[in-house]
mmCIF file of C-alpha atoms in Angstrom:
data_model
loop_
_atom_site.group_PDB
_atom_site.id
_atom_site.type_symbol
_atom_site.label_atom_id
_atom_site.label_comp_id
_atom_site.label_asym_id
_atom_site.label_seq_id
_atom_site.Cartn_x
_atom_site.Cartn_y
_atom_site.Cartn_z
ATOM 1 C CA MET A 73 35.982 15.428 57.960
ATOM 2 C CA SER A 74 34.027 18.028 59.803
ATOM 3 C CA VAL A 75 31.262 18.345 57.589
ATOM 4 C CA THR A 76 30.778 14.568 57.149
ATOM 5 C CA GLY A 77 30.942 14.085 60.990
ATOM 6 C CA ILE A 78 28.390 16.769 61.587
ATOM 7 C CA SER A 79 26.211 15.314 58.961
ATOM 8 C CA LEU A 80 26.242 11.792 60.713
ATOM 9 C CA ILE A 81 25.514 13.692 64.026
ATOM 10 C CA LEU A 82 22.363 14.898 62.516
ATOM 11 C CA PHE A 83 21.398 11.535 61.227
ATOM 12 C CA LEU A 84 22.031 9.873 64.639
ATOM 13 C CA THR A 85 19.622 12.452 66.070
ATOM 14 C CA PHE A 86 16.952 11.393 63.485
ATOM 15 C CA HIS A 87 17.690 7.706 64.196
ATOM 16 C CA CYS A 88 17.395 8.246 67.972
ATOM 17 C CA CYS A 89 13.982 9.982 67.602
ATOM 18 C CA MET A 90 12.857 7.109 65.438
ATOM 19 C CA ASN A 91 14.019 4.692 68.132
ATOM 20 C CA LEU A 92 12.222 6.506 70.806
ATOM 21 C CA VAL A 93 8.993 6.036 69.080
ATOM 22 C CA ALA A 94 9.534 2.137 69.525
ATOM 23 C CA LEU A 95 9.352 2.705 73.316
ATOM 24 C CA PHE A 96 5.653 3.940 73.051
ATOM 25 C CA SER A 97 4.182 2.215 70.117
ATOM 26 C CA GLY A 98 5.260 -0.789 67.948
ATOM 27 C CA GLU A 99 2.744 0.071 65.474
ATOM 28 C CA ALA A 100 3.838 3.619 64.868
ATOM 29 C CA TYR A 101 7.442 2.452 64.700
ATOM 30 C CA ASN A 102 6.498 0.113 61.868
ATOM 31 C CA MET A 103 4.824 2.671 60.105
ATOM 32 C CA ILE A 104 7.969 4.822 60.087
ATOM 33 C CA CYS A 105 9.793 1.609 59.054
ATOM 34 C CA GLU A 106 7.064 1.276 56.302
ATOM 35 C CA LEU A 107 7.452 4.793 55.060
ATOM 36 C CA LEU A 108 11.294 4.203 54.819
ATOM 37 C CA GLY A 109 11.583 0.664 53.859
ATOM 38 C CA ALA A 110 12.839 -0.078 50.438
ATOM 39 C CA ASN A 111 11.289 2.983 48.797
ATOM 40 C CA TRP A 112 13.599 4.827 46.236
ATOM 41 C CA TYR A 113 14.009 7.897 48.586
ATOM 42 C CA ALA A 114 15.134 5.753 51.383
ATOM 43 C CA VAL A 115 17.622 3.862 49.235
ATOM 44 C CA VAL A 116 19.250 7.107 47.756
ATOM 45 C CA ALA A 117 19.435 8.301 51.398
ATOM 46 C CA THR A 118 21.098 5.088 52.382
ATOM 47 C CA ALA A 119 23.601 5.479 49.586
ATOM 48 C CA GLY A 120 24.185 8.975 50.581
ATOM 49 C CA LEU A 121 24.826 7.966 54.344
ATOM 50 C CA ALA A 122 27.145 5.279 53.126
ATOM 51 C CA GLY A 123 29.238 7.732 51.097
ATOM 52 C CA LEU A 124 29.257 10.224 53.997
ATOM 53 C CA ALA A 125 30.686 7.344 56.247
ATOM 54 C CA VAL A 126 33.182 6.190 53.801
ATOM 55 C CA VAL A 127 34.489 9.783 53.283
ATOM 56 C CA HIS A 128 34.705 10.267 56.951
ATOM 57 C CA ILE A 129 36.781 6.969 57.560
ATOM 58 C CA VAL A 130 39.039 7.680 54.627
ATOM 59 C CA TYR A 131 39.795 11.141 55.855
ATOM 60 C CA ALA A 132 40.231 9.693 59.310
ATOM 61 C CA PHE A 133 43.013 7.460 58.102
ATOM 62 C CA ILE A 134 44.549 10.197 56.089
ATOM 63 C CA LEU A 135 44.548 12.839 58.990
ATOM 64 C CA THR A 136 46.021 10.260 61.352
ATOM 65 C CA ALA A 137 48.642 9.366 59.039
ATOM 66 C CA GLN A 138 49.428 13.026 58.339
ATOM 67 C CA ASN A 139 49.515 14.041 62.154
ATOM 68 C CA ARG A 140 51.885 10.978 62.941
ATOM 69 C CA ASP A 141 54.386 12.031 60.196
ATOM 70 C CA ALA A 142 54.290 15.692 61.477
ATOM 71 C CA ARG A 143 54.942 14.610 65.104
ATOM 72 C CA GLY A 144 57.270 11.813 64.437
ATOM 73 C CA ASN A 145 58.052 9.669 67.278
ATOM 74 C CA SER A 146 56.424 11.815 69.924
ATOM 75 C CA ARG A 147 52.742 12.051 69.369
ATOM 76 C CA TYR A 148 51.794 14.125 72.215
ATOM 77 C CA GLU A 149 54.797 15.696 73.879
ATOM 78 C CA VAL A 150 52.425 18.161 75.778
ATOM 79 C CA SER A 151 50.861 15.236 77.582
ATOM 80 C CA THR A 152 54.060 14.484 79.440
ATOM 81 C CA LYS A 153 55.568 17.950 79.820
ATOM 82 C CA VAL A 154 53.459 21.150 79.991
ATOM 83 C CA ASN A 155 50.012 20.135 80.918
ATOM 84 C CA PRO A 156 49.085 16.553 81.395
ATOM 85 C CA GLY A 157 45.250 17.071 81.294
ATOM 86 C CA LYS A 158 45.378 19.375 78.061
ATOM 87 C CA VAL A 159 45.094 16.610 75.524
ATOM 88 C CA GLU A 160 41.890 14.571 76.104
ATOM 89 C CA TRP A 161 42.050 10.793 76.102
ATOM 90 C CA ALA A 162 39.502 10.648 73.165
ATOM 91 C CA SER A 163 41.699 13.213 71.113
ATOM 92 C CA LYS A 164 44.539 10.741 71.405
ATOM 93 C CA ASN A 165 42.495 7.680 70.473
ATOM 94 C CA MET A 166 39.938 8.706 67.745
ATOM 95 C CA LEU A 167 41.193 6.175 65.519
ATOM 96 C CA VAL A 168 40.861 3.274 68.063
ATOM 97 C CA LEU A 169 37.570 4.654 68.884
ATOM 98 C CA GLY A 170 36.544 5.128 65.146
ATOM 99 C CA ILE A 171 37.516 1.486 64.519
ATOM 100 C CA ILE A 172 35.277 0.253 67.385
ATOM 101 C CA VAL A 173 32.565 2.358 66.171
ATOM 102 C CA CYS A 174 32.954 0.881 62.607
ATOM 103 C CA LEU A 175 32.677 -2.586 64.014
ATOM 104 C CA GLY A 176 29.699 -1.927 65.954
ATOM 105 C CA LEU A 177 28.353 -0.302 62.580
ATOM 106 C CA LEU A 178 28.733 -3.448 60.639
ATOM 107 C CA LEU A 179 26.926 -5.519 63.541
ATOM 108 C CA HIS A 180 24.141 -2.950 63.356
ATOM 109 C CA LEU A 181 23.888 -3.301 59.812
ATOM 110 C CA TYR A 182 23.564 -6.987 59.991
ATOM 111 C CA ASN A 183 20.909 -6.873 62.529
ATOM 112 C CA PHE A 184 18.735 -4.203 61.054
ATOM 113 C CA TRP A 185 19.584 -3.083 57.333
ATOM 114 C CA TYR A 186 20.442 -6.691 56.070
ATOM 115 C CA ASN A 187 17.221 -8.086 57.550
ATOM 116 C CA MET A 188 15.062 -5.174 56.524
ATOM 117 C CA MET A 189 16.049 -3.048 53.436
ATOM 118 C CA PHE A 190 18.254 -5.436 52.033
ATOM 119 C CA ALA A 191 15.768 -8.388 52.585
ATOM 120 C CA GLU A 192 12.965 -6.222 51.036
ATOM 121 C CA LEU A 193 15.064 -5.194 47.793
ATOM 122 C CA THR A 194 15.993 -8.798 47.258
ATOM 123 C CA GLY A 195 13.079 -10.774 48.357
ATOM 124 C CA MET A 196 15.237 -12.664 50.961
ATOM 125 C CA VAL A 197 13.545 -14.698 53.595
ATOM 126 C CA VAL A 198 14.203 -13.632 57.120
ATOM 127 C CA ALA A 199 12.992 -14.201 60.567
ATOM 128 C CA HIS A 200 10.187 -11.554 60.424
ATOM 129 C CA ASN A 201 8.584 -9.327 57.752
ATOM 130 C CA PRO A 202 11.181 -6.985 56.604
ATOM 131 C CA GLY A 203 8.828 -4.061 57.410
ATOM 132 C CA ASP A 204 8.454 -5.202 61.104
ATOM 133 C CA GLY A 205 11.432 -3.275 62.431
ATOM 134 C CA PHE A 206 9.752 -3.483 66.042
ATOM 135 C CA ALA A 207 10.310 -7.481 65.906
ATOM 136 C CA PHE A 208 13.910 -7.259 64.989
ATOM 137 C CA ILE A 209 14.441 -4.564 67.811
ATOM 138 C CA LYS A 210 12.741 -7.045 70.235
ATOM 139 C CA ASP A 211 15.087 -9.840 69.099
ATOM 140 C CA THR A 212 18.249 -8.003 68.906
ATOM 141 C CA PHE A 213 17.925 -6.113 72.238
ATOM 142 C CA GLY A 214 16.298 -9.063 74.110
ATOM 143 C CA ASP A 215 19.575 -11.011 73.479
ATOM 144 C CA PRO A 216 22.057 -10.275 76.444
ATOM 145 C CA LEU A 217 25.242 -10.516 74.122
ATOM 146 C CA PHE A 218 24.011 -8.094 71.547
ATOM 147 C CA ALA A 219 22.517 -5.732 74.184
ATOM 148 C CA GLY A 220 25.951 -5.624 75.897
ATOM 149 C CA LEU A 221 27.960 -5.210 72.605
ATOM 150 C CA TYR A 222 25.453 -2.324 71.613
ATOM 151 C CA ILE A 223 25.996 -0.453 74.786
ATOM 152 C CA ILE A 224 29.670 -0.953 74.443
ATOM 153 C CA TRP A 225 29.352 0.474 70.865
ATOM 154 C CA LEU A 226 27.314 3.546 72.135
ATOM 155 C CA VAL A 227 29.841 4.306 74.767
ATOM 156 C CA ALA A 228 32.524 4.241 72.159
ATOM 157 C CA ILE A 229 30.512 6.574 69.907
ATOM 158 C CA TRP A 230 30.017 8.813 72.963
ATOM 159 C CA PHE A 231 33.864 9.234 73.367
ATOM 160 C CA HIS A 232 34.084 9.720 69.795
ATOM 161 C CA LEU A 233 31.579 12.286 69.249
ATOM 162 C CA THR A 234 32.094 14.377 72.468
ATOM 163 C CA HIS A 235 35.775 15.151 70.984
ATOM 164 C CA GLY A 236 34.386 15.128 67.355
ATOM 165 C CA PHE A 237 31.597 17.773 68.146
ATOM 166 C CA TRP A 238 33.671 20.587 69.245
ATOM 167 C CA SER A 239 36.645 19.541 66.988
ATOM 168 C CA ALA A 240 34.392 19.867 64.045
ATOM 169 C CA MET A 241 33.213 23.370 64.924
ATOM 170 C CA GLN A 242 36.832 24.557 65.489
ATOM 171 C CA THR A 243 37.869 23.293 62.024
ATOM 172 C CA LEU A 244 35.017 24.990 60.330
ATOM 173 C CA GLY A 245 36.230 28.279 62.140
ATOM 174 C CA LEU A 246 33.233 28.638 64.476
ATOM 175 C CA SER A 247 35.256 28.355 67.506
ATOM 176 C CA GLY A 248 37.324 31.149 69.120
ATOM 177 C CA LYS A 249 38.960 31.396 72.669
ATOM 178 C CA THR A 250 35.447 31.946 73.948
ATOM 179 C CA TRP A 251 33.269 29.678 72.021
ATOM 180 C CA LEU A 252 35.804 26.895 72.322
ATOM 181 C CA CYS A 253 34.692 25.990 75.960
ATOM 182 C CA ARG A 254 30.919 26.877 75.124
ATOM 183 C CA TRP A 255 31.124 24.173 72.096
ATOM 184 C CA LYS A 256 32.876 21.606 74.390
ATOM 185 C CA LEU A 257 29.837 22.021 76.795
ATOM 186 C CA ILE A 258 27.136 22.054 74.467
ATOM 187 C CA GLY A 259 28.610 19.031 72.673
ATOM 188 C CA SER A 260 29.201 17.226 75.928
ATOM 189 C CA ILE A 261 25.446 17.649 76.952
ATOM 190 C CA TYR A 262 24.021 17.022 73.529
ATOM 191 C CA VAL A 263 25.978 13.555 72.687
ATOM 192 C CA THR A 264 25.243 12.546 76.234
ATOM 193 C CA LEU A 265 21.657 12.988 76.071
ATOM 194 C CA LEU A 266 21.779 11.447 72.660
ATOM 195 C CA MET A 267 23.758 8.312 73.542
ATOM 196 C CA LEU A 268 21.623 8.003 76.743
ATOM 197 C CA ALA A 269 18.540 7.856 74.549
ATOM 198 C CA PHE A 270 19.774 5.169 72.632
ATOM 199 C CA ILE A 271 20.885 3.170 75.635
ATOM 200 C CA VAL A 272 17.568 3.767 77.521
ATOM 201 C CA VAL A 273 15.932 1.974 74.225
ATOM 202 C CA VAL A 274 18.270 -0.930 74.652
ATOM 203 C CA VAL A 275 17.876 -1.336 78.272
ATOM 204 C CA ALA A 276 13.979 -1.073 78.139
ATOM 205 C CA PHE A 277 13.930 -3.643 75.352
ATOM 206 C CA TYR A 278 16.274 -6.086 77.061
ATOM 207 C CA PHE A 279 14.352 -5.997 80.309
ATOM 208 C CA GLY A 280 10.787 -5.777 78.535
ATOM 209 C CA CYS A 281 10.018 -2.701 80.138
ATOM 210 C CA ALA A 282 9.213 -0.503 77.118
ATOM 211 C CA PRO A 283 5.415 0.899 77.412
ATOM 212 C CA SER A 284 5.161 -0.618 74.115
ATOM 213 C CA LEU A 285 5.929 -3.981 75.404
ATOM 214 C CA CYS A 286 3.788 -3.518 78.454
ATOM 215 C CA SER A 287 0.123 -4.932 78.849
ATOM 216 C CA GLY A 288 -1.756 -4.672 82.084
ATOM 217 C CA SER A 289 0.675 -5.990 84.985
ATOM 218 C CA CYS A 290 4.222 -5.757 83.876
ATOM 219 C CA CYS A 291 7.625 -6.377 85.296
ATOM 220 C CA ALA A 292 8.745 -4.678 88.497
ATOM 221 C CA LEU A 293 10.982 -2.293 86.486
ATOM 222 C CA CYS A 294 8.089 -0.806 85.068
#
């Protein structure tokens, strides 16, 4: 659970850096999309990521079931007796947050992977050239419904990862009494910056204010 979670966080970091490129240059972003595309190494990497996600999800259900069996009817007695603030909200709702994250992932796969890599592999006709990721970003984030759903999804990921980051370090034995608080702080800062970067891309494309969308005079938000 911890190893797959950290691996997925590293992927999100790469994905975030890639998205930020789209803010400044549509051509540069499409060059990255072309470099990845349906090339064999990209397909293998995608299969590997899918495997990591499946393992992470399966273990989430297994651990949740084990935890509930161990606690019985009283899931978090400490939250109502000793220290109400000791157990984090995200910690008590990791499975629910995980389900929201999975639903958002399905939406994301439909909007991008299905229209890009899958379309290129199958020769399926889609709205744009499968390699034109910039066009798909404009279409998706320009839609108020999708933009709103993506922001909700990213907030859910933030809650999930702020707990998951330090929890993974603790599980791997990298956290003691001193480092537990440090990992919580490091994780909160890192995950917050990561999710804010994703949200900035969504908002910038929704309002048409990404530098890559501006030519000459632009909207007032620029």
